Every structure is written in C-alpha cells, then in structure tokens.
PDB file of C-alpha atoms in Angstrom:
ATOM      1  CA  MET A   9      23.615   7.341 -44.555  1.00 32.00           C
ATOM      2  CA  SER A  10      22.597   9.483 -41.575  1.00 33.00           C
ATOM      3  CA  LYS A  11      23.897   8.810 -38.099  1.00 36.00           C
ATOM      4  CA  GLN A  12      21.295   7.643 -35.636  1.00 33.00           C
ATOM      5  CA  LYS A  13      21.612   9.314 -32.256  1.00 34.00           C
ATOM      6  CA  ASN A  14      20.680   7.539 -29.064  1.00 33.00           C
ATOM      7  CA  ILE A  15      18.850   9.791 -26.642  1.00 33.00           C
ATOM      8  CA  PRO A  16      18.882   8.841 -22.967  1.00 35.00           C
ATOM      9  CA  THR A  17      15.566   8.242 -21.264  1.00 35.00           C
ATOM     10  CA  GLY A  18      14.346   7.156 -17.848  1.00 37.00           C
ATOM     11  CA  LYS A  19      15.399   7.924 -14.294  1.00 41.00           C
ATOM     12  CA  SER A  20      18.990   8.939 -13.716  1.00 53.00           C
ATOM     13  CA  ARG A  21      21.116   6.728 -11.492  1.00 67.00           C
ATOM     14  CA  PHE A  22      22.279   9.954  -9.854  1.00 76.00           C
ATOM     15  CA  ASP A  23      18.843  10.240  -8.216  1.00 73.00           C
ATOM     16  CA  LEU A  24      19.415   6.883  -6.495  1.00 74.00           C
ATOM     17  CA  ILE A  25      22.440   7.942  -4.435  1.00 80.00           C
ATOM     18  CA  ASP A  26      23.055  10.188  -1.445  1.00 87.00           C
ATOM     19  CA  GLN A  27      24.657  12.984  -3.445  1.00 89.00           C
ATOM     20  CA  GLU A  28      26.028  14.942  -0.485  1.00 90.00           C
ATOM     21  CA  LYS A  29      27.701  11.833   0.955  1.00 92.00           C
ATOM     22  CA  PHE A  30      29.116  10.957  -2.460  1.00 91.00           C
ATOM     23  CA  PHE A  31      30.738  14.372  -2.919  1.00 92.00           C
ATOM     24  CA  ARG A  32      31.920  14.443   0.700  1.00 92.00           C
ATOM     25  CA  GLU A  33      33.746  11.138   0.155  1.00 92.00           C
ATOM     26  CA  LEU A  34      35.358  12.400  -3.070  1.00 90.00           C
ATOM     27  CA  GLU A  35      36.762  15.521  -1.384  1.00 89.00           C
ATOM     28  CA  ILE A  36      36.805  17.468  -4.655  1.00 91.00           C
ATOM     29  CA  LYS A  37      38.979  20.567  -4.603  1.00 91.00           C
ATOM     30  CA  GLU A  38      38.054  23.716  -6.499  1.00 90.00           C
ATOM     31  CA  ASP A  39      40.944  23.361  -8.951  1.00 92.00           C
ATOM     32  CA  ALA A  40      40.452  19.627  -9.553  1.00 95.00           C
ATOM     33  CA  ILE A  41      40.662  18.001 -12.951  1.00 97.00           C
ATOM     34  CA  PHE A  42      37.777  15.520 -12.935  1.00 97.00           C
ATOM     35  CA  LEU A  43      36.955  12.814 -15.473  1.00 97.00           C
ATOM     36  CA  ASP A  44      33.534  11.209 -15.738  1.00 96.00           C
ATOM     37  CA  ALA A  45      34.690   8.349 -17.975  1.00 95.00           C
ATOM     38  CA  VAL A  46      31.198   7.059 -18.867  1.00 92.00           C
ATOM     39  CA  CYS A  47      29.064  10.107 -18.168  1.00 92.00           C
ATOM     40  CA  GLY A  48      25.673   9.001 -19.482  1.00 89.00           C
ATOM     41  CA  CYS A  49      23.258  11.925 -19.266  1.00 89.00           C
ATOM     42  CA  GLY A  50      25.884  13.938 -17.369  1.00 92.00           C
ATOM     43  CA  ASP A  51      24.226  14.357 -13.974  1.00 93.00           C
ATOM     44  CA  TYR A  52      27.436  13.659 -12.038  1.00 93.00           C
ATOM     45  CA  ALA A  53      29.454  16.060 -14.192  1.00 95.00           C
ATOM     46  CA  LEU A  54      26.784  18.763 -13.916  1.00 95.00           C
ATOM     47  CA  ALA A  55      26.639  18.405 -10.125  1.00 94.00           C
ATOM     48  CA  ALA A  56      30.441  18.482  -9.885  1.00 95.00           C
ATOM     49  CA  ALA A  57      30.563  21.694 -11.945  1.00 94.00           C
ATOM     50  CA  SER A  58      29.334  23.790  -9.039  1.00 89.00           C
ATOM     51  CA  ARG A  59      31.913  22.209  -6.693  1.00 92.00           C
ATOM     52  CA  ILE A  60      34.854  22.703  -9.038  1.00 93.00           C
ATOM     53  CA  GLY A  61      35.785  26.298  -9.642  1.00 85.00           C
ATOM     54  CA  GLU A  62      36.700  27.977 -12.891  1.00 87.00           C
ATOM     55  CA  GLN A  63      40.322  26.888 -12.356  1.00 89.00           C
ATOM     56  CA  GLY A  64      39.199  23.251 -12.458  1.00 94.00           C
ATOM     57  CA  ARG A  65      37.964  21.193 -15.373  1.00 97.00           C
ATOM     58  CA  ILE A  66      35.492  18.353 -15.845  1.00 97.00           C
ATOM     59  CA  TYR A  67      35.834  15.989 -18.774  1.00 98.00           C
ATOM     60  CA  ALA A  68      32.555  14.173 -19.498  1.00 97.00           C
ATOM     61  CA  PHE A  69      32.972  11.300 -21.953  1.00 96.00           C
ATOM     62  CA  ASP A  70      30.458   8.878 -23.419  1.00 94.00           C
ATOM     63  CA  LEU A  71      30.452   6.750 -26.561  1.00 92.00           C
ATOM     64  CA  GLN A  72      26.913   7.740 -27.551  1.00 93.00           C
ATOM     65  CA  GLU A  73      26.864  10.910 -29.615  1.00 95.00           C
ATOM     66  CA  GLY A  74      23.209  11.633 -28.790  1.00 94.00           C
ATOM     67  CA  ILE A  75      23.972  11.638 -25.069  1.00 93.00           C
ATOM     68  CA  ILE A  76      26.874  14.049 -25.533  1.00 96.00           C
ATOM     69  CA  ASP A  77      24.741  16.319 -27.756  1.00 96.00           C
ATOM     70  CA  ARG A  78      22.098  16.472 -25.042  1.00 95.00           C
ATOM     71  CA  LEU A  79      24.724  17.203 -22.381  1.00 96.00           C
ATOM     72  CA  ILE A  80      26.117  20.031 -24.524  1.00 97.00           C
ATOM     73  CA  ASP A  81      22.604  21.508 -24.713  1.00 96.00           C
ATOM     74  CA  LYS A  82      22.356  21.444 -20.892  1.00 95.00           C
ATOM     75  CA  ILE A  83      25.806  22.992 -20.474  1.00 96.00           C
ATOM     76  CA  VAL A  84      24.980  25.822 -22.873  1.00 97.00           C
ATOM     77  CA  ALA A  85      21.532  26.409 -21.330  1.00 96.00           C
ATOM     78  CA  GLU A  86      23.007  26.622 -17.827  1.00 95.00           C
ATOM     79  CA  GLY A  87      26.033  28.709 -18.857  1.00 95.00           C
ATOM     80  CA  ILE A  88      28.525  26.164 -17.487  1.00 95.00           C
ATOM     81  CA  THR A  89      32.090  26.760 -18.639  1.00 95.00           C
ATOM     82  CA  ASN A  90      34.139  24.130 -16.793  1.00 96.00           C
ATOM     83  CA  ILE A  91      32.751  20.955 -18.454  1.00 97.00           C
ATOM     84  CA  VAL A  92      34.331  19.544 -21.609  1.00 97.00           C
ATOM     85  CA  PRO A  93      31.992  16.937 -23.154  1.00 97.00           C
ATOM     86  CA  ARG A  94      33.336  14.547 -25.769  1.00 97.00           C
ATOM     87  CA  VAL A  95      32.397  11.360 -27.602  1.00 97.00           C
ATOM     88  CA  ALA A  96      34.983   8.958 -26.172  1.00 95.00           C
ATOM     89  CA  GLY A  97      35.175   5.879 -23.998  1.00 90.00           C
ATOM     90  CA  PRO A  98      37.345   4.412 -21.245  1.00 92.00           C
ATOM     91  CA  LEU A  99      39.368   2.209 -23.605  1.00 92.00           C
ATOM     92  CA  SER A 100      40.942   5.208 -25.338  1.00 93.00           C
ATOM     93  CA  LEU A 101      40.934   8.410 -23.299  1.00 96.00           C
ATOM     94  CA  PRO A 102      41.878  11.513 -25.315  1.00 97.00           C
ATOM     95  CA  LEU A 103      43.799  13.021 -22.388  1.00 97.00           C
ATOM     96  CA  GLY A 104      47.438  13.532 -21.503  1.00 96.00           C
ATOM     97  CA  ASN A 105      49.408  11.387 -19.074  1.00 97.00           C
ATOM     98  CA  ASN A 106      49.115  12.189 -15.348  1.00 96.00           C
ATOM     99  CA  THR A 107      46.459  14.878 -15.832  1.00 97.00           C
ATOM    100  CA  ILE A 108      43.400  13.693 -13.843  1.00 97.00           C
ATOM    101  CA  ASP A 109      42.794  14.139 -10.101  1.00 97.00           C
ATOM    102  CA  ILE A 110      39.598  12.065  -9.938  1.00 97.00           C
ATOM    103  CA  CYS A 111      38.301   9.538 -12.472  1.00 97.00           C
ATOM    104  CA  LEU A 112      34.702   8.451 -11.974  1.00 95.00           C
ATOM    105  CA  MET A 113      33.090   5.312 -13.395  1.00 93.00           C
ATOM    106  CA  VAL A 114      29.393   4.970 -12.564  1.00 89.00           C
ATOM    107  CA  ILE A 115      27.619   1.642 -13.104  1.00 84.00           C
ATOM    108  CA  ALA A 116      29.993   0.818 -15.962  1.00 82.00           C
ATOM    109  CA  PHE A 117      32.819  -1.344 -14.662  1.00 78.00           C
ATOM    110  CA  HIS A 118      30.662  -4.489 -14.489  1.00 75.00           C
ATOM    111  CA  ASP A 119      30.256  -4.241 -18.295  1.00 74.00           C
ATOM    112  CA  LEU A 120      34.013  -4.198 -18.940  1.00 75.00           C
ATOM    113  CA  VAL A 121      34.911  -7.449 -17.144  1.00 69.00           C
ATOM    114  CA  PRO A 122      32.857  -9.980 -19.162  1.00 66.00           C
ATOM    115  CA  GLN A 123      33.961  -8.334 -22.412  1.00 73.00           C
ATOM    116  CA  GLY A 124      37.620  -8.547 -21.346  1.00 74.00           C
ATOM    117  CA  ASP A 125      37.979  -4.764 -21.600  1.00 81.00           C
ATOM    118  CA  ASP A 126      38.746  -4.145 -17.921  1.00 80.00           C
ATOM    119  CA  GLN A 127      42.521  -4.383 -18.370  1.00 85.00           C
ATOM    120  CA  LYS A 128      42.639  -1.889 -21.261  1.00 90.00           C
ATOM    121  CA  ALA A 129      40.317   0.542 -19.461  1.00 90.00           C
ATOM    122  CA  LEU A 130      42.343   0.356 -16.238  1.00 90.00           C
ATOM    123  CA  GLU A 131      45.608   0.853 -18.146  1.00 93.00           C
ATOM    124  CA  GLU A 132      44.140   4.003 -19.682  1.00 95.00           C
ATOM    125  CA  ILE A 133      42.850   5.231 -16.320  1.00 95.00           C
ATOM    126  CA  LYS A 134      46.260   4.601 -14.709  1.00 95.00           C
ATOM    127  CA  ARG A 135      47.895   6.512 -17.536  1.00 96.00           C
ATOM    128  CA  VAL A 136      45.745   9.621 -17.134  1.00 97.00           C
ATOM    129  CA  LEU A 137      45.548   9.677 -13.316  1.00 97.00           C
ATOM    130  CA  LYS A 138      47.999  11.899 -11.489  1.00 95.00           C
ATOM    131  CA  PRO A 139      50.268  10.097  -8.983  1.00 93.00           C
ATOM    132  CA  SER A 140      47.916  11.243  -6.213  1.00 91.00           C
ATOM    133  CA  GLY A 141      44.785  10.707  -8.315  1.00 95.00           C
ATOM    134  CA  VAL A 142      41.768   8.659  -7.287  1.00 95.00           C
ATOM    135  CA  LEU A 143      39.608   6.233  -9.237  1.00 95.00           C
ATOM    136  CA  ALA A 144      36.030   6.322  -7.894  1.00 94.00           C
ATOM    137  CA  VAL A 145      33.760   3.441  -8.899  1.00 93.00           C
ATOM    138  CA  ILE A 146      30.034   3.264  -8.216  1.00 90.00           C
ATOM    139  CA  GLU A 147      28.230  -0.032  -8.768  1.00 87.00           C
ATOM    140  CA  PHE A 148      24.948  -1.567  -7.692  1.00 86.00           C
ATOM    141  CA  LYS A 149      25.186  -3.845  -4.655  1.00 83.00           C
ATOM    142  CA  LYS A 150      24.756  -7.517  -5.474  1.00 80.00           C
ATOM    143  CA  ILE A 151      21.444  -7.755  -3.643  1.00 79.00           C
ATOM    144  CA  SER A 152      17.895  -8.409  -4.747  1.00 75.00           C
ATOM    145  CA  GLY A 153      15.772  -5.385  -5.365  1.00 70.00           C
ATOM    146  CA  HIS A 154      13.552  -3.755  -7.900  1.00 64.00           C
ATOM    147  CA  LEU A 155      16.055  -1.057  -8.865  1.00 68.00           C
ATOM    148  CA  GLY A 156      19.182  -1.366 -10.936  1.00 66.00           C
ATOM    149  CA  LEU A 157      20.754  -4.050 -13.052  1.00 71.00           C
ATOM    150  CA  PRO A 158      19.838  -7.738 -13.024  1.00 69.00           C
ATOM    151  CA  ILE A 159      21.557  -9.293 -10.000  1.00 76.00           C
ATOM    152  CA  ASN A 160      23.542 -11.779 -12.116  1.00 74.00           C
ATOM    153  CA  ILE A 161      25.569  -8.999 -13.793  1.00 76.00           C
ATOM    154  CA  ARG A 162      26.238  -6.924 -10.680  1.00 82.00           C
ATOM    155  CA  ILE A 163      29.702  -7.023  -9.148  1.00 80.00           C
ATOM    156  CA  LYS A 164      30.334  -7.355  -5.410  1.00 86.00           C
ATOM    157  CA  SER A 165      32.674  -4.800  -3.879  1.00 83.00           C
ATOM    158  CA  ALA A 166      35.088  -7.607  -2.866  1.00 87.00           C
ATOM    159  CA  GLU A 167      35.209  -8.785  -6.508  1.00 88.00           C
ATOM    160  CA  LEU A 168      35.804  -5.229  -7.656  1.00 86.00           C
ATOM    161  CA  ASP A 169      38.626  -4.814  -5.105  1.00 88.00           C
ATOM    162  CA  GLU A 170      40.249  -8.060  -6.253  1.00 89.00           C
ATOM    163  CA  THR A 171      40.073  -7.108  -9.938  1.00 86.00           C
ATOM    164  CA  LEU A 172      41.478  -3.646  -9.326  1.00 88.00           C
ATOM    165  CA  ARG A 173      44.234  -4.977  -7.057  1.00 90.00           C
ATOM    166  CA  PHE A 174      45.205  -7.422  -9.818  1.00 88.00           C
ATOM    167  CA  HIS A 175      45.479  -4.475 -12.228  1.00 86.00           C
ATOM    168  CA  GLY A 176      47.635  -2.328  -9.929  1.00 90.00           C
ATOM    169  CA  PHE A 177      45.219  -0.330  -7.792  1.00 93.00           C
ATOM    170  CA  THR A 178      44.985  -0.105  -4.006  1.00 92.00           C
ATOM    171  CA  SER A 179      41.772   0.551  -2.120  1.00 91.00           C
ATOM    172  CA  VAL A 180      41.787   3.949  -0.392  1.00 90.00           C
ATOM    173  CA  LYS A 181      39.345   2.718   2.244  1.00 81.00           C
ATOM    174  CA  PRO A 182      39.176  -0.899   3.433  1.00 74.00           C
ATOM    175  CA  ARG A 183      35.429  -1.107   2.890  1.00 78.00           C
ATOM    176  CA  GLU A 184      32.773  -0.132   0.405  1.00 82.00           C
ATOM    177  CA  ILE A 185      31.039   3.179   1.041  1.00 90.00           C
ATOM    178  CA  GLU A 186      27.270   2.962   0.941  1.00 89.00           C
ATOM    179  CA  VAL A 187      25.950   5.850  -1.144  1.00 88.00           C
ATOM    180  CA  GLY A 188      22.419   4.569  -1.568  1.00 84.00           C
ATOM    181  CA  GLU A 189      20.114   1.729  -0.723  1.00 84.00           C
ATOM    182  CA  TYR A 190      21.258  -0.140  -3.821  1.00 84.00           C
ATOM    183  CA  SER A 191      24.648   1.445  -4.596  1.00 87.00           C
ATOM    184  CA  TYR A 192      28.177   1.481  -3.218  1.00 90.00           C
ATOM    185  CA  LEU A 193      31.248   3.614  -3.885  1.00 93.00           C
ATOM    186  CA  SER A 194      34.813   2.287  -3.837  1.00 93.00           C
ATOM    187  CA  LEU A 195      37.890   4.523  -4.054  1.00 95.00           C
ATOM    188  CA  TYR A 196      41.322   3.484  -5.383  1.00 94.00           C
ATOM    189  CA  ARG A 197      44.792   4.848  -6.064  1.00 95.00           C
ATOM    190  CA  LYS A 198      47.211   3.429  -8.593  1.00 90.00           C
ATOM    191  CA  ASP A 199      50.194   1.402  -7.342  1.00 83.00           C
ATOM    192  CA  ASN A 200      53.828   1.580  -8.458  1.00 57.00           C
ATOM    193  CA  VAL A 201      53.690   5.076  -9.853  1.00 48.00           C
ATOM    194  CA  GLN A 202      55.713   5.139 -13.053  1.00 48.00           C
ATOM    195  CA  PRO A 203      56.360   8.053 -15.397  1.00 43.00           C
ATOM    196  CA  TYR A 204      54.490   7.777 -18.664  1.00 38.00           C
TER     197      TYR A 204
END
C-alpha cells in the first residue's frame, strides 16, 4: 500500500500577520534554537532562517509527510542550512530536555484543547524549553470575520492564558499582542523550573 501525501494548498496564515512586529516581539537572537512545533508549509521557519545565524538552529515539525517533503524542497532550493524539518508533532517532540529557546505554535493550540491533548503537548514543550525559553502562541481572535477558523472553535487570549497558567506557564506580557487584524500573539515562560 502506498502512502498518500497531503500537499498544502491555499493562502498561508503567515501572510495574515504583521511579520516585522511578530519577529520584533520574539526578539530572536542569532544563535537561537527555535522550534516551530506545527510548521505547516514552513513560512515561519523559512522567515526565521534569515534572522537566526548559522550558529542557531530551527526545528520545523509537522505530522503530515507531504508538507515536510515540500518544505525540504524549499530548503534545498534556497540553500538554507539552519532548518531541520521532521515528521513529528507536539505530543512527542524528538528533542532533548532544555534545548529550545523559542517554541512557536501557530493556529494549532485551539485543536489540542477539545481533544484533551493540551496537557501532553504542554508537558512536552516544558520539557524541551530551556529555563529561559519562551512559548509563543498565535491564534485567531474570537471575532467575526471572513478570514480564519470558524468563530466557535477559536480561543480567546484570556482562555489561552488560563489554560497555560493551569499547566505551569506564566504570561510574559499581561496582554495579547495584536499581530494582524484577525490574529494575536501571546508569549509564555514555564514556571517552577525543574531539571529533567
């Protein structure tokens, strides 16, 4: 039986945000170890590649093999050497403990909560984040509009804060950061740093 590969189509969610503001808020350093935990077509990882030097590393994970294959093609075509793409998901991150400076989850967290996978994903993210590491979450605002997810499955930033606080994260900034007409960014650090 042959494996069917899913190929991404449509407009990238990366085109819907203020990219300069997003990267300014992340404060990525040139030697950062960056994880895009649900990378999709890889636009965030590709844009981060030019901001992270050769001493840094970007891990771009997605569960869909076709998406990762397409990202590999882009990486090779553009001669990028600091992105490591892999078929993997946020429930089981193939990374060492305390290795990641910034973990990014774009329009993915809202899917984990109803499935009951948020706790496992956040445990994994806590495990791989360095003590000073940051979890960056982008979600669609819970407002009506023609772009993005159906409003009933969107998650308000206050709900996101509450869920993450329950699972041992503290908000870096006391408010959501607007990164687009329909999107917000929230930044978190893990509480009670424990050796893994």
